[in-house]
Tab-separated table of C-alpha atoms in Angstrom:
chain	number	residue	atom	x	y	z
A	1	UNK	CA	-5.731	16.868	-5.841
A	2	UNK	CA	-7.200	13.478	-5.134
A	3	UNK	CA	-7.310	12.506	-1.508
A	4	UNK	CA	-8.027	9.338	0.371
A	5	UNK	CA	-8.814	10.017	4.012
A	6	UNK	CA	-8.956	7.635	6.910
A	7	UNK	CA	-9.502	8.492	10.536
A	8	UNK	CA	-6.033	9.067	11.954
A	9	UNK	CA	-7.196	8.517	15.516
A	10	UNK	CA	-6.924	4.988	16.818
A	11	UNK	CA	-10.122	3.009	17.218
A	12	UNK	CA	-10.407	1.152	20.519
A	13	UNK	CA	-13.123	-1.466	20.916
A	14	UNK	CA	-13.939	-4.400	23.163
A	15	UNK	CA	-13.459	-7.952	22.039
A	16	UNK	CA	-16.570	-9.377	20.429
A	17	UNK	CA	-17.840	-6.047	19.158
A	18	UNK	CA	-17.953	-4.937	15.521
A	19	UNK	CA	-15.203	-2.572	14.399
A	20	UNK	CA	-16.095	-0.112	11.653
A	21	UNK	CA	-13.387	1.801	9.828
A	22	UNK	CA	-14.037	4.597	7.346
A	23	UNK	CA	-12.356	5.574	4.090
A	24	UNK	CA	-13.472	8.783	2.367
A	25	UNK	CA	-12.268	10.073	-0.972
A	26	UNK	CA	-12.378	13.564	-2.489
A	27	UNK	CA	-11.599	14.993	-5.927
A	28	UNK	CA	-11.565	11.433	-7.133
A	29	UNK	CA	-13.793	8.749	-8.592
A	30	UNK	CA	-12.057	5.429	-8.009
A	31	UNK	CA	-13.166	2.378	-9.916
A	32	UNK	CA	-12.209	0.126	-7.025
A	33	UNK	CA	-11.014	0.133	-3.450
A	34	UNK	CA	-8.733	-2.300	-1.708
A	35	UNK	CA	-8.267	-2.815	2.007
A	36	UNK	CA	-5.018	-3.957	3.582
A	37	UNK	CA	-3.885	-4.890	7.065
A	38	UNK	CA	-0.483	-3.806	8.358
A	39	UNK	CA	1.239	-5.070	11.480
A	40	UNK	CA	4.167	-3.180	13.089
A	41	UNK	CA	7.410	-3.703	11.208
A	42	UNK	CA	5.693	-5.558	8.366
A	43	UNK	CA	4.399	-4.739	4.920
A	44	UNK	CA	0.673	-4.383	4.232
A	45	UNK	CA	-1.288	-7.538	3.480
A	46	UNK	CA	-4.238	-7.523	1.075
A	47	UNK	CA	-7.658	-8.285	2.554
A	48	UNK	CA	-10.503	-7.310	0.243
A	49	UNK	CA	-11.261	-5.673	-3.094
A	50	UNK	CA	-14.532	-3.958	-3.978
A	51	UNK	CA	-15.431	-2.380	-7.285
A	52	UNK	CA	-17.662	0.668	-7.805
A	53	UNK	CA	-20.535	-1.436	-9.151
A	54	UNK	CA	-20.522	-3.607	-6.023
A	55	UNK	CA	-22.313	-2.383	-2.944
A	56	UNK	CA	-20.844	-4.904	-0.527
A	57	UNK	CA	-18.259	-7.668	-0.294
A	58	UNK	CA	-17.745	-10.213	2.463
A	59	UNK	CA	-14.973	-12.540	3.501
A	60	UNK	CA	-15.384	-14.500	6.717
A	61	UNK	CA	-15.711	-11.875	9.497
A	62	UNK	CA	-14.866	-9.001	7.158
A	63	UNK	CA	-17.302	-6.837	5.213
A	64	UNK	CA	-16.619	-3.840	3.032
A	65	UNK	CA	-19.076	-1.436	1.427
A	66	UNK	CA	-18.620	1.110	-1.340
A	67	UNK	CA	-20.992	4.084	-1.517
A	68	UNK	CA	-20.260	6.226	-4.569
A	69	UNK	CA	-22.867	8.799	-3.516
A	70	UNK	CA	-21.283	9.411	-0.127
A	71	UNK	CA	-17.783	8.856	-1.636
A	72	UNK	CA	-17.061	6.458	1.172
A	73	UNK	CA	-16.095	2.902	1.958
A	74	UNK	CA	-16.767	1.230	5.286
A	75	UNK	CA	-14.746	-1.732	6.512
A	76	UNK	CA	-16.312	-3.901	9.206
A	77	UNK	CA	-14.790	-6.615	11.359
A	78	UNK	CA	-17.463	-8.550	13.213
A	79	UNK	CA	-16.838	-10.471	16.443
A	80	UNK	CA	-13.505	-8.693	16.753
A	81	UNK	CA	-10.579	-10.374	18.498
A	82	UNK	CA	-7.359	-8.999	20.012
A	83	UNK	CA	-5.541	-10.599	17.066
A	84	UNK	CA	-7.379	-8.164	14.786
A	85	UNK	CA	-5.399	-5.293	16.338
A	86	UNK	CA	-3.420	-3.702	13.508
A	87	UNK	CA	-3.429	-0.717	11.171
A	88	UNK	CA	-5.863	-0.944	8.282
A	89	UNK	CA	-5.155	0.846	5.006
A	90	UNK	CA	-7.560	1.841	2.283
A	91	UNK	CA	-6.243	2.113	-1.279
A	92	UNK	CA	-8.101	3.424	-4.314
A	93	UNK	CA	-7.455	2.967	-7.998
A	94	UNK	CA	-8.828	3.545	-11.458
A	95	UNK	CA	-8.941	1.366	-14.537
A	96	UNK	CA	-7.375	4.114	-16.671
A	97	UNK	CA	-4.271	6.178	-16.207
A	98	UNK	CA	-1.381	5.349	-13.922
A	99	UNK	CA	-1.342	1.801	-12.692
A	100	UNK	CA	-1.028	2.194	-8.941
A	101	UNK	CA	-3.095	2.602	-5.821
A	102	UNK	CA	-3.485	5.832	-3.889
A	103	UNK	CA	-3.528	5.052	-0.188
A	104	UNK	CA	-4.971	6.666	2.887
A	105	UNK	CA	-2.768	7.011	5.954
A	106	UNK	CA	-4.472	4.140	7.757
A	107	UNK	CA	-6.438	3.672	10.950
A	108	UNK	CA	-5.022	1.808	13.919
A	109	UNK	CA	-7.465	-0.639	15.507
A	110	UNK	CA	-6.935	-1.830	19.072
A	111	UNK	CA	-9.198	-4.637	20.287
A	112	UNK	CA	-9.229	-4.943	24.080
A	113	UNK	CA	-9.701	-8.396	25.633
B	1	UNK	CA	4.270	-14.319	2.245
B	2	UNK	CA	4.789	-13.753	-1.450
B	3	UNK	CA	8.466	-14.233	-2.319
B	4	UNK	CA	9.612	-10.649	-1.919
B	5	UNK	CA	12.863	-9.764	-0.231
B	6	UNK	CA	13.983	-6.234	0.456
B	7	UNK	CA	17.553	-5.404	1.343
B	8	UNK	CA	18.881	-3.986	3.485
B	9	UNK	CA	16.168	-4.029	6.160
B	10	UNK	CA	17.734	-1.081	7.959
B	11	UNK	CA	20.208	1.543	6.824
B	12	UNK	CA	21.649	4.716	8.283
B	13	UNK	CA	23.444	7.013	5.896
B	14	UNK	CA	24.708	10.555	5.757
B	15	UNK	CA	23.257	13.430	3.787
B	16	UNK	CA	24.694	13.608	0.295
B	17	UNK	CA	25.656	9.960	-0.033
B	18	UNK	CA	24.155	7.675	-2.683
B	19	UNK	CA	21.963	4.830	-1.492
B	20	UNK	CA	20.528	1.844	-3.366
B	21	UNK	CA	17.705	-0.291	-2.045
B	22	UNK	CA	16.996	-3.663	-3.587
B	23	UNK	CA	13.779	-5.557	-4.103
B	24	UNK	CA	13.995	-9.175	-5.211
B	25	UNK	CA	10.985	-11.333	-6.103
B	26	UNK	CA	10.713	-15.030	-6.832
B	27	UNK	CA	7.131	-14.879	-8.166
B	28	UNK	CA	7.965	-13.845	-11.747
B	29	UNK	CA	5.388	-11.051	-11.520
B	30	UNK	CA	5.499	-8.400	-14.190
B	31	UNK	CA	4.628	-5.336	-12.137
B	32	UNK	CA	6.801	-3.951	-9.361
B	33	UNK	CA	6.431	-0.803	-7.266
B	34	UNK	CA	8.329	1.315	-4.787
B	35	UNK	CA	6.354	3.148	-2.097
B	36	UNK	CA	7.480	5.201	0.863
B	37	UNK	CA	5.527	5.342	4.104
B	38	UNK	CA	5.621	8.319	6.443
B	39	UNK	CA	3.467	9.172	9.458
B	40	UNK	CA	0.418	11.149	8.395
B	41	UNK	CA	1.038	10.535	4.695
B	42	UNK	CA	0.424	6.869	4.297
B	43	UNK	CA	1.950	5.011	1.391
B	44	UNK	CA	3.043	7.172	-1.531
B	45	UNK	CA	4.165	5.822	-4.879
B	46	UNK	CA	7.723	6.666	-5.925
B	47	UNK	CA	8.199	4.668	-9.137
B	48	UNK	CA	6.816	1.546	-10.669
B	49	UNK	CA	7.794	-0.907	-13.385
B	50	UNK	CA	5.641	-2.734	-15.895
B	51	UNK	CA	8.390	-4.894	-17.302
B	52	UNK	CA	12.137	-5.221	-17.748
B	53	UNK	CA	13.559	-1.792	-18.531
B	54	UNK	CA	10.012	-0.287	-18.449
B	55	UNK	CA	9.460	2.136	-15.592
B	56	UNK	CA	7.334	5.176	-14.823
B	57	UNK	CA	7.222	7.892	-12.206
B	58	UNK	CA	4.889	8.031	-9.259
B	59	UNK	CA	3.682	10.985	-7.223
B	60	UNK	CA	6.910	11.515	-5.223
B	61	UNK	CA	9.644	10.596	-7.701
B	62	UNK	CA	11.927	13.643	-7.306
B	63	UNK	CA	15.335	12.615	-5.955
B	64	UNK	CA	14.823	8.939	-6.812
B	65	UNK	CA	15.694	6.769	-9.774
B	66	UNK	CA	14.962	3.115	-10.477
B	67	UNK	CA	16.244	0.347	-12.651
B	68	UNK	CA	14.933	-3.043	-13.642
B	69	UNK	CA	17.357	-5.100	-15.679
B	70	UNK	CA	15.806	-8.454	-14.717
B	71	UNK	CA	12.249	-9.497	-13.974
B	72	UNK	CA	13.133	-10.412	-10.416
B	73	UNK	CA	15.019	-7.277	-9.341
B	74	UNK	CA	13.851	-3.680	-8.952
B	75	UNK	CA	16.391	-1.210	-7.576
B	76	UNK	CA	15.635	2.166	-6.012
B	77	UNK	CA	18.494	4.682	-5.924
B	78	UNK	CA	18.756	7.894	-3.992
B	79	UNK	CA	21.487	9.705	-5.889
B	80	UNK	CA	22.261	12.107	-3.030
B	81	UNK	CA	20.304	11.317	0.101
B	82	UNK	CA	18.577	14.112	2.021
B	83	UNK	CA	17.016	14.122	5.474
B	84	UNK	CA	13.548	14.379	3.885
B	85	UNK	CA	14.133	10.921	2.421
B	86	UNK	CA	14.226	9.378	5.880
B	87	UNK	CA	11.337	6.948	5.632
B	88	UNK	CA	10.267	3.344	5.429
B	89	UNK	CA	10.424	2.065	1.859
B	90	UNK	CA	8.197	-0.745	0.652
B	91	UNK	CA	8.469	-2.745	-2.502
B	92	UNK	CA	5.330	-4.349	-3.911
B	93	UNK	CA	4.533	-6.676	-6.769
B	94	UNK	CA	1.406	-7.577	-8.671
B	95	UNK	CA	0.737	-10.262	-11.203
B	96	UNK	CA	-2.227	-9.557	-13.358
B	97	UNK	CA	-2.677	-7.175	-16.235
B	98	UNK	CA	-5.845	-6.063	-14.369
B	99	UNK	CA	-5.133	-2.817	-12.596
B	100	UNK	CA	-7.209	-3.905	-9.603
B	101	UNK	CA	-5.077	-6.963	-8.892
B	102	UNK	CA	-3.840	-6.946	-5.281
B	103	UNK	CA	-0.407	-5.757	-4.295
B	104	UNK	CA	1.937	-8.034	-2.371
B	105	UNK	CA	4.374	-6.102	-0.227
B	106	UNK	CA	7.814	-6.808	1.149
B	107	UNK	CA	8.574	-6.056	4.788
B	108	UNK	CA	10.232	-2.750	4.098
B	109	UNK	CA	13.563	-0.983	4.451
B	110	UNK	CA	13.886	1.587	7.201
B	111	UNK	CA	16.220	4.320	5.942
B	112	UNK	CA	17.576	7.061	8.177
B	113	UNK	CA	19.476	9.957	6.617
B	114	UNK	CA	21.486	11.922	9.186
C-alpha cells in the first residue's frame, strides 16, 4: 500500500540554523506534495505546494524540493527561529483517482534559542 | 483562519452510543473532508464530499457515516462509538476543482470513547 513516511523523531536545532525535514514515499507516484505546519491543539496550516515537474519551490525562508528519483521531498527552513517550532506534515496527492491527500505522521521541530 | 468551525471541540462518550460531529464553513467551498489524527498514523481520510448530497469513502470509513444537506455543513456520525474511535477529528475544506488545491483545516474535535 502507498506510504508517506516522515521521521517520527523530533528534530532539535539551534536558532539561526537551517532545519531540514524529510518526506519519503513508497508504492506511490504522487503528482504533487503539500507541506503543512501544525501547532498543538490546532489544525494544520498549508505552507507550500510542489508538483512533480518542479524541482524546487521557495517562499520567504521556506524551501521545498521534490526528487522523483529518490522518491523524496525535503523541506528546509533557513535562519530558523523559536517561533518555527511546530509539527510539519507532508501530504501527497495525485491528479487522478480519489480527491484527497495522503499524509505522513509529521515531524516535530524544536528550535532552541 | 478560513471560516471553519467544528463542534463540539471536546467530547467524552461511552462505548455503544451514537455521536455526531459537526463541521460548519462560511467560505462556500465545494469540497469538504473528515480526517482523524492518531499518534504514529498521521491524518487519515474518513469521508469526503464534493457537493451537497455527494460523498465518498476514504481509507478508514468503517464505522462512520456522513451527510451533507447544505453546502456549509458536513456531519460525521459514529453510529455506535468504539474505543478505537478515540481520536482527534479534523474537518477540512478546499475550493478549487484542482485536486492540488490546499486544504484549510478546522481546529479539531477531541473525542474520547470510554
